[in-house]
């Protein structure tokens, strides 16, 4: 395997801080970049807090935390962050145009041997790779949220991704104590192709009055042994993100079965995006969570 030591993580939001955390934890030199210095500051605070959680669970020690934090440097300039990278993991906003631009820049900035990975949930790796002159070195490295906790990395081979590059990324994922799964580049890959129709169907069941929010989630938790019901999970992922991924599936396959439920569309229009806006299928206040008043009222009326 190609030796990977220096890793540039581009984007320091929800996923970027988790990805920087695990790379630093397992000994890589991390250059974390974001356009926003506030996002970088917040990311460092989140990483520190998440290490404290791991310390409380005896998963890491305080000196290991300090050593990991010392391996993370922050940047607001892409060139500074990426110019010496062996591996870049792009974790910016889910927007095909922005990712295309970043990959075109990375192709110019990075050493010839560098592998360019994207953490995209749904954008075609083949499309992203087409912005570069090294499509065989472009790959999907799809971590799950929260990154320090979740074991899966979906490794997505674009149309041109080479086998050695895929093997290197599988090894890198294992070195982070994750379980990589190799999949081909089709809309939604495997994770979201299977998950999002289930979430959409749960929203349809609510929309059609088959059952209430808690009832639907309880059926899936207790009946199917899911740790979280699909409506709570949708709130956690973000309803805008769920809608965007369903649209990728809908357009990618040209099949109406993936069209986002009108209730989901309306909730996103209204800005009820789930946990991040404090309100979705549930309402969130601090650590408290209760069924959103709108759906609680609907349940009472029946
Ligand atoms: P986020 O909005 O929390 O963070 C995105 C960050 O990217 C922001 O800090 C923003 O300032 C930064 N950014 C935007 N444009 C940039 C640019 N040109 N250069 C550098 N930084 C830039 O988003 P997120 O939830 O962390 O998602 C990031 C990626 O990870 C997306 O592709 C998303 O689909 C994917 N993903 C998200 C989840 C999830 O549960 N949130 C799970 C798996 C994959």
Coordinates of C-alpha atoms and ligand atoms in Angstrom, one line a residue:
X1 CA 0.0 0.0 0.0
X2 CA 1.1 3.5 -0.8
X3 CA 2.3 5.1 2.5
X4 CA -0.2 7.6 3.8
X5 CA 0.9 9.9 6.5
X6 CA -0.3 13.4 5.8
X7 CA -4.0 13.8 5.5
X8 CA -5.8 17.0 4.5
X9 CA -9.4 17.2 5.7
X10 CA -11.3 19.9 3.7
X11 CA -14.4 21.1 5.6
X12 CA -14.6 21.3 9.4
X13 CA -18.4 20.9 10.0
X14 CA -20.3 18.0 11.6
X15 CA -18.4 15.3 9.7
X16 CA -15.1 17.1 9.1
X17 CA -14.3 17.4 12.8
X18 CA -15.1 13.7 13.4
X19 CA -12.9 12.6 10.4
X20 CA -10.0 14.9 11.6
X21 CA -10.5 13.3 15.1
X22 CA -10.1 9.7 14.0
X23 CA -7.2 10.3 11.7
X24 CA -5.3 12.2 14.4
X25 CA -6.3 9.6 17.0
X26 CA -4.6 6.9 14.9
X27 CA -1.4 8.7 14.2
X28 CA -1.9 10.6 11.0
X29 CA -0.8 14.2 10.5
X30 CA -4.0 16.2 9.9
X31 CA -4.4 19.5 8.2
X32 CA -7.9 20.6 8.7
X33 CA -9.2 23.3 6.4
X34 CA -12.4 25.4 6.3
X35 CA -13.2 28.7 4.7
X36 CA -14.6 29.8 8.1
X37 CA -12.2 30.2 11.0
X38 CA -15.2 30.0 13.3
X39 CA -16.0 26.6 12.0
X40 CA -12.3 25.6 12.6
X41 CA -12.4 26.9 16.2
X42 CA -15.7 25.1 16.8
X43 CA -14.3 21.9 15.3
X44 CA -11.3 21.9 17.7
X45 CA -13.6 22.4 20.6
X46 CA -15.9 19.5 19.5
X47 CA -12.9 17.3 18.9
X48 CA -11.6 18.0 22.4
X49 CA -15.0 17.3 24.0
X50 CA -15.4 14.1 22.0
X51 CA -11.9 12.9 23.2
X52 CA -13.1 13.6 26.8
X53 CA -16.0 11.3 26.2
X54 CA -13.7 8.6 25.0
X55 CA -11.5 9.2 28.1
X56 CA -14.5 8.8 30.3
X57 CA -15.2 5.4 28.6
X58 CA -11.5 4.4 29.0
X59 CA -11.1 4.2 25.2
X60 CA -8.2 6.7 25.2
X61 CA -5.9 8.4 27.8
X62 CA -5.3 12.1 28.4
X63 CA -1.8 11.9 27.0
X64 CA -3.2 10.2 23.9
X65 CA -5.7 13.0 23.5
X66 CA -3.0 15.6 23.8
X67 CA -0.8 13.8 21.3
X68 CA -3.7 13.6 18.8
X69 CA -4.7 17.2 19.2
X70 CA -1.0 18.2 18.6
X71 CA -1.3 16.3 15.2
X72 CA -4.1 18.6 14.0
X73 CA -3.3 21.9 12.3
X74 CA -5.9 24.3 11.0
X75 CA -6.0 26.3 7.8
X76 CA -8.2 28.6 5.9
X77 CA -6.3 28.3 2.6
X78 CA -6.8 25.1 0.5
X79 CA -3.4 25.3 -1.0
X80 CA -1.6 25.4 2.4
X81 CA -3.7 22.5 3.7
X82 CA -3.4 20.2 0.7
X83 CA 0.0 20.9 -1.0
X84 CA 1.9 18.1 0.8
X85 CA -1.0 15.7 1.3
X86 CA -0.8 11.9 0.7
X87 CA -4.6 11.8 1.1
X88 CA -7.3 14.4 0.9
X89 CA -10.7 13.8 2.4
X90 CA -13.2 16.4 1.2
X91 CA -16.0 17.0 3.6
X92 CA -17.6 20.3 2.5
X93 CA -21.3 21.1 2.0
X94 CA -23.2 18.6 -0.1
X95 CA -23.2 20.5 -3.4
X96 CA -21.9 19.0 -6.7
X97 CA -20.7 22.3 -8.1
X98 CA -18.7 23.2 -5.0
X99 CA -17.2 19.7 -4.9
X100 CA -16.3 19.8 -8.6
X101 CA -14.5 23.1 -8.1
X102 CA -12.6 21.9 -5.1
X103 CA -11.5 18.7 -6.8
X104 CA -10.3 20.7 -9.9
X105 CA -8.2 22.9 -7.5
X106 CA -6.9 19.9 -5.5
X107 CA -5.8 18.2 -8.7
X108 CA -3.6 21.2 -9.4
X109 CA -2.3 21.7 -5.8
X110 CA -1.7 18.1 -4.6
X111 CA 1.3 15.9 -5.2
X112 CA 0.9 13.5 -8.1
X113 CA 0.7 10.5 -5.8
X114 CA -2.1 11.9 -3.6
X115 CA -5.4 10.2 -3.4
X116 CA -8.5 12.4 -3.4
X117 CA -11.4 11.1 -1.4
X118 CA -14.9 12.6 -0.9
X119 CA -17.2 11.9 2.1
X120 CA -20.2 12.8 -0.1
X121 CA -23.5 11.0 0.9
X122 CA -24.9 10.9 -2.5
X123 CA -23.0 12.8 -5.2
X124 CA -21.5 10.6 -8.0
X125 CA -17.8 9.9 -7.4
X126 CA -17.4 9.5 -11.2
X127 CA -18.8 13.0 -11.7
X128 CA -16.5 14.4 -9.0
X129 CA -13.5 12.5 -10.5
X130 CA -14.2 14.0 -13.9
X131 CA -13.0 17.4 -12.5
X132 CA -9.5 16.0 -12.2
X133 CA -6.8 14.5 -14.4
X134 CA -6.4 11.6 -12.0
X135 CA -9.8 10.0 -11.9
X136 CA -8.2 6.6 -11.0
X137 CA -7.1 8.2 -7.8
X138 CA -10.5 9.6 -6.8
X139 CA -12.7 7.6 -4.5
X140 CA -15.6 7.8 -2.0
X141 CA -14.8 7.5 1.7
X142 CA -18.2 7.7 3.3
X143 CA -18.0 7.9 7.0
X144 CA -21.1 7.7 9.2
X145 CA -22.1 10.2 11.9
X146 CA -20.8 10.4 14.7
X147 CA -17.5 9.4 13.1
X148 CA -15.6 8.5 16.3
X149 CA -18.3 6.1 17.2
X150 CA -19.6 4.5 14.0
X151 CA -17.7 1.6 12.6
X152 CA -18.7 1.7 8.9
X153 CA -16.8 3.4 6.1
X154 CA -18.5 2.9 2.7
X155 CA -15.7 2.9 0.1
X156 CA -17.1 3.9 -3.2
X157 CA -15.3 3.0 -6.4
X158 CA -16.0 5.5 -9.2
X159 CA -16.0 4.3 -12.8
X160 CA -12.3 4.9 -13.2
X161 CA -11.0 4.3 -9.6
X162 CA -8.1 1.9 -9.7
X163 CA -7.9 -1.3 -7.7
X164 CA -4.7 -0.4 -5.8
X165 CA -6.2 3.0 -4.7
X166 CA -9.3 1.1 -3.5
X167 CA -7.1 -1.3 -1.6
X168 CA -5.1 1.5 0.0
X169 CA -8.3 3.3 1.2
X170 CA -9.7 0.0 2.6
X171 CA -6.4 -0.4 4.5
X172 CA -6.5 3.3 5.7
X173 CA -10.1 2.7 7.0
X174 CA -9.0 -0.4 8.8
X175 CA -6.1 1.5 10.4
X176 CA -8.8 3.8 11.9
X177 CA -10.4 0.7 13.4
X178 CA -13.3 1.0 11.0
X179 CA -14.9 -1.7 8.9
X180 CA -14.7 -0.7 5.2
X181 CA -17.2 -2.0 2.7
X182 CA -16.5 -1.6 -1.0
X183 CA -19.4 -0.6 -3.3
X184 CA -19.8 0.7 -6.8
X185 CA -20.8 4.2 -7.8
X186 CA -24.5 4.3 -8.3
X187 CA -27.0 6.7 -6.9
X188 CA -27.2 6.6 -3.1
X189 CA -24.4 3.9 -3.1
X190 CA -25.8 1.2 -0.7
X191 CA -26.3 3.0 2.5
X192 CA -28.7 5.8 1.3
X193 CA -30.3 3.7 -1.4
X194 CA -31.6 1.4 1.3
X195 CA -32.0 3.8 4.2
X196 CA -33.7 6.8 2.4
X197 CA -36.7 4.9 0.9
X198 CA -37.3 3.5 4.4
X199 CA -37.3 6.9 5.9
X200 CA -39.5 8.3 3.1
X201 CA -42.0 5.4 3.6
X202 CA -42.1 6.2 7.3
X203 CA -42.9 9.8 6.5
X204 CA -45.7 8.6 4.0
X205 CA -47.1 6.5 6.8
X206 CA -47.4 9.6 9.0
X207 CA -48.6 11.7 6.1
X208 CA -51.4 9.2 5.4
X209 CA -52.4 9.0 9.0
X210 CA -51.5 5.3 9.3
X211 CA -49.9 6.0 12.7
X212 CA -48.3 8.8 14.8
X213 CA -44.7 9.7 15.1
X214 CA -43.9 7.7 18.2
X215 CA -45.9 4.7 17.0
X216 CA -44.0 4.5 13.7
X217 CA -40.7 4.8 15.5
X218 CA -41.6 2.3 18.2
X219 CA -42.7 -0.3 15.5
X220 CA -39.3 0.0 13.9
X221 CA -37.3 0.1 17.2
X222 CA -39.0 -2.8 18.9
X223 CA -40.2 -4.8 15.9
X224 CA -37.1 -4.6 13.8
X225 CA -34.4 -4.0 16.5
X226 CA -33.4 -0.6 15.0
X227 CA -31.6 1.5 17.7
X228 CA -33.5 4.6 16.5
X229 CA -36.9 4.9 14.7
X230 CA -36.8 6.2 11.1
X231 CA -38.4 9.6 11.9
X232 CA -36.0 10.3 14.8
X233 CA -33.2 9.2 12.5
X234 CA -34.4 11.6 9.8
X235 CA -34.4 14.5 12.3
X236 CA -30.9 13.5 13.3
X237 CA -29.6 13.4 9.7
X238 CA -31.4 16.6 8.8
X239 CA -34.7 16.7 6.8
X240 CA -33.1 18.9 4.1
X241 CA -30.3 16.3 3.7
X242 CA -32.9 13.5 3.5
X243 CA -34.8 15.4 0.8
X244 CA -31.7 16.2 -1.2
X245 CA -30.6 12.5 -1.2
X246 CA -34.1 11.3 -2.2
X247 CA -33.9 13.8 -5.1
X248 CA -30.5 12.3 -6.2
X249 CA -32.1 8.8 -6.2
X250 CA -35.2 10.1 -8.0
X251 CA -33.2 11.8 -10.7
X252 CA -30.5 9.1 -10.9
X253 CA -32.9 6.2 -11.5
X254 CA -35.8 8.2 -13.0
X255 CA -38.1 6.2 -10.8
X256 CA -41.0 8.0 -9.0
X257 CA -40.8 5.5 -6.1
X258 CA -37.9 7.7 -4.8
X259 CA -39.8 11.1 -4.9
X260 CA -39.7 12.8 -1.5
X261 CA -43.0 12.7 0.4
X262 CA -44.9 16.0 0.1
X263 CA -44.9 16.2 3.9
X264 CA -41.0 16.1 3.9
X265 CA -40.9 18.8 1.2
X266 CA -43.2 21.1 3.2
X267 CA -41.3 20.6 6.4
X268 CA -38.0 21.6 4.7
X269 CA -39.7 24.6 3.1
X270 CA -40.9 25.6 6.6
X271 CA -37.4 25.3 8.0
X272 CA -38.3 22.4 10.3
X273 CA -35.1 20.5 9.6
X274 CA -34.9 18.3 12.6
X275 CA -32.3 18.4 15.4
X276 CA -30.2 21.2 13.9
X277 CA -33.2 23.6 13.7
X278 CA -34.7 22.4 17.1
X279 CA -37.8 21.0 15.3
X280 CA -38.7 18.3 12.9
X281 CA -40.8 15.2 13.7
X282 CA -39.8 15.9 17.3
X283 CA -39.0 19.1 19.2
X284 CA -35.6 19.4 20.9
X285 CA -34.8 21.5 23.9
X286 CA -31.4 20.8 25.4
X287 CA -31.5 17.0 26.0
X288 CA -35.3 16.9 26.0
X289 CA -37.1 15.5 23.1
X290 CA -40.9 15.3 22.5
X291 CA -43.2 14.7 19.5
X292 CA -43.5 18.0 17.6
X293 CA -46.7 19.7 18.8
X294 CA -48.1 19.7 15.3
X295 CA -48.0 15.9 15.1
X296 CA -49.1 15.5 18.8
X297 CA -52.2 17.5 18.0
X298 CA -52.9 15.5 14.9
X299 CA -52.7 12.3 16.9
X300 CA -55.1 13.6 19.5
X301 CA -57.7 14.6 16.9
X302 CA -58.1 11.1 15.6
Ligands
LIG1 P1 -21.6 20.9 7.5 O1 -22.5 21.9 6.8 O2 -21.7 20.6 8.9 O3 -20.1 21.3 7.2 C1 -19.6 21.7 5.9 C2 -18.4 22.6 6.1 O4 -17.8 22.9 4.8 C3 -18.7 24.0 6.7 O5 -18.0 24.2 7.9 C4 -18.4 25.0 5.6 O6 -17.8 26.2 6.2 C5 -17.3 24.2 4.9 N1 -17.2 24.6 3.5 C6 -18.1 25.0 2.6 N2 -17.5 25.3 1.4 C7 -16.2 25.1 1.6 C8 -15.1 25.3 0.7 N3 -15.2 25.7 -0.6 N4 -13.9 25.0 1.2 C9 -13.7 24.6 2.5 N5 -14.7 24.5 3.4 C10 -16.0 24.7 2.9 O7 -21.8 19.5 6.6 P2 -21.6 18.0 7.1 O8 -22.8 17.5 7.7 O9 -20.3 17.9 7.8 O10 -21.4 17.3 5.6 C11 -20.3 17.4 4.9 C12 -20.2 16.3 3.8 O11 -20.4 15.0 4.5 C13 -21.4 16.4 2.8 O12 -20.9 15.9 1.6 C14 -22.4 15.4 3.4 O13 -23.2 14.8 2.4 C15 -21.5 14.3 4.0 N6 -22.0 13.5 5.0 C16 -22.8 14.0 6.0 C17 -23.3 13.2 7.0 C18 -24.1 13.7 8.2 O14 -24.7 13.0 8.9 N7 -24.1 15.0 8.4 C19 -23.0 11.8 7.0 C20 -22.3 11.3 6.0 C21 -21.8 12.1 5.0

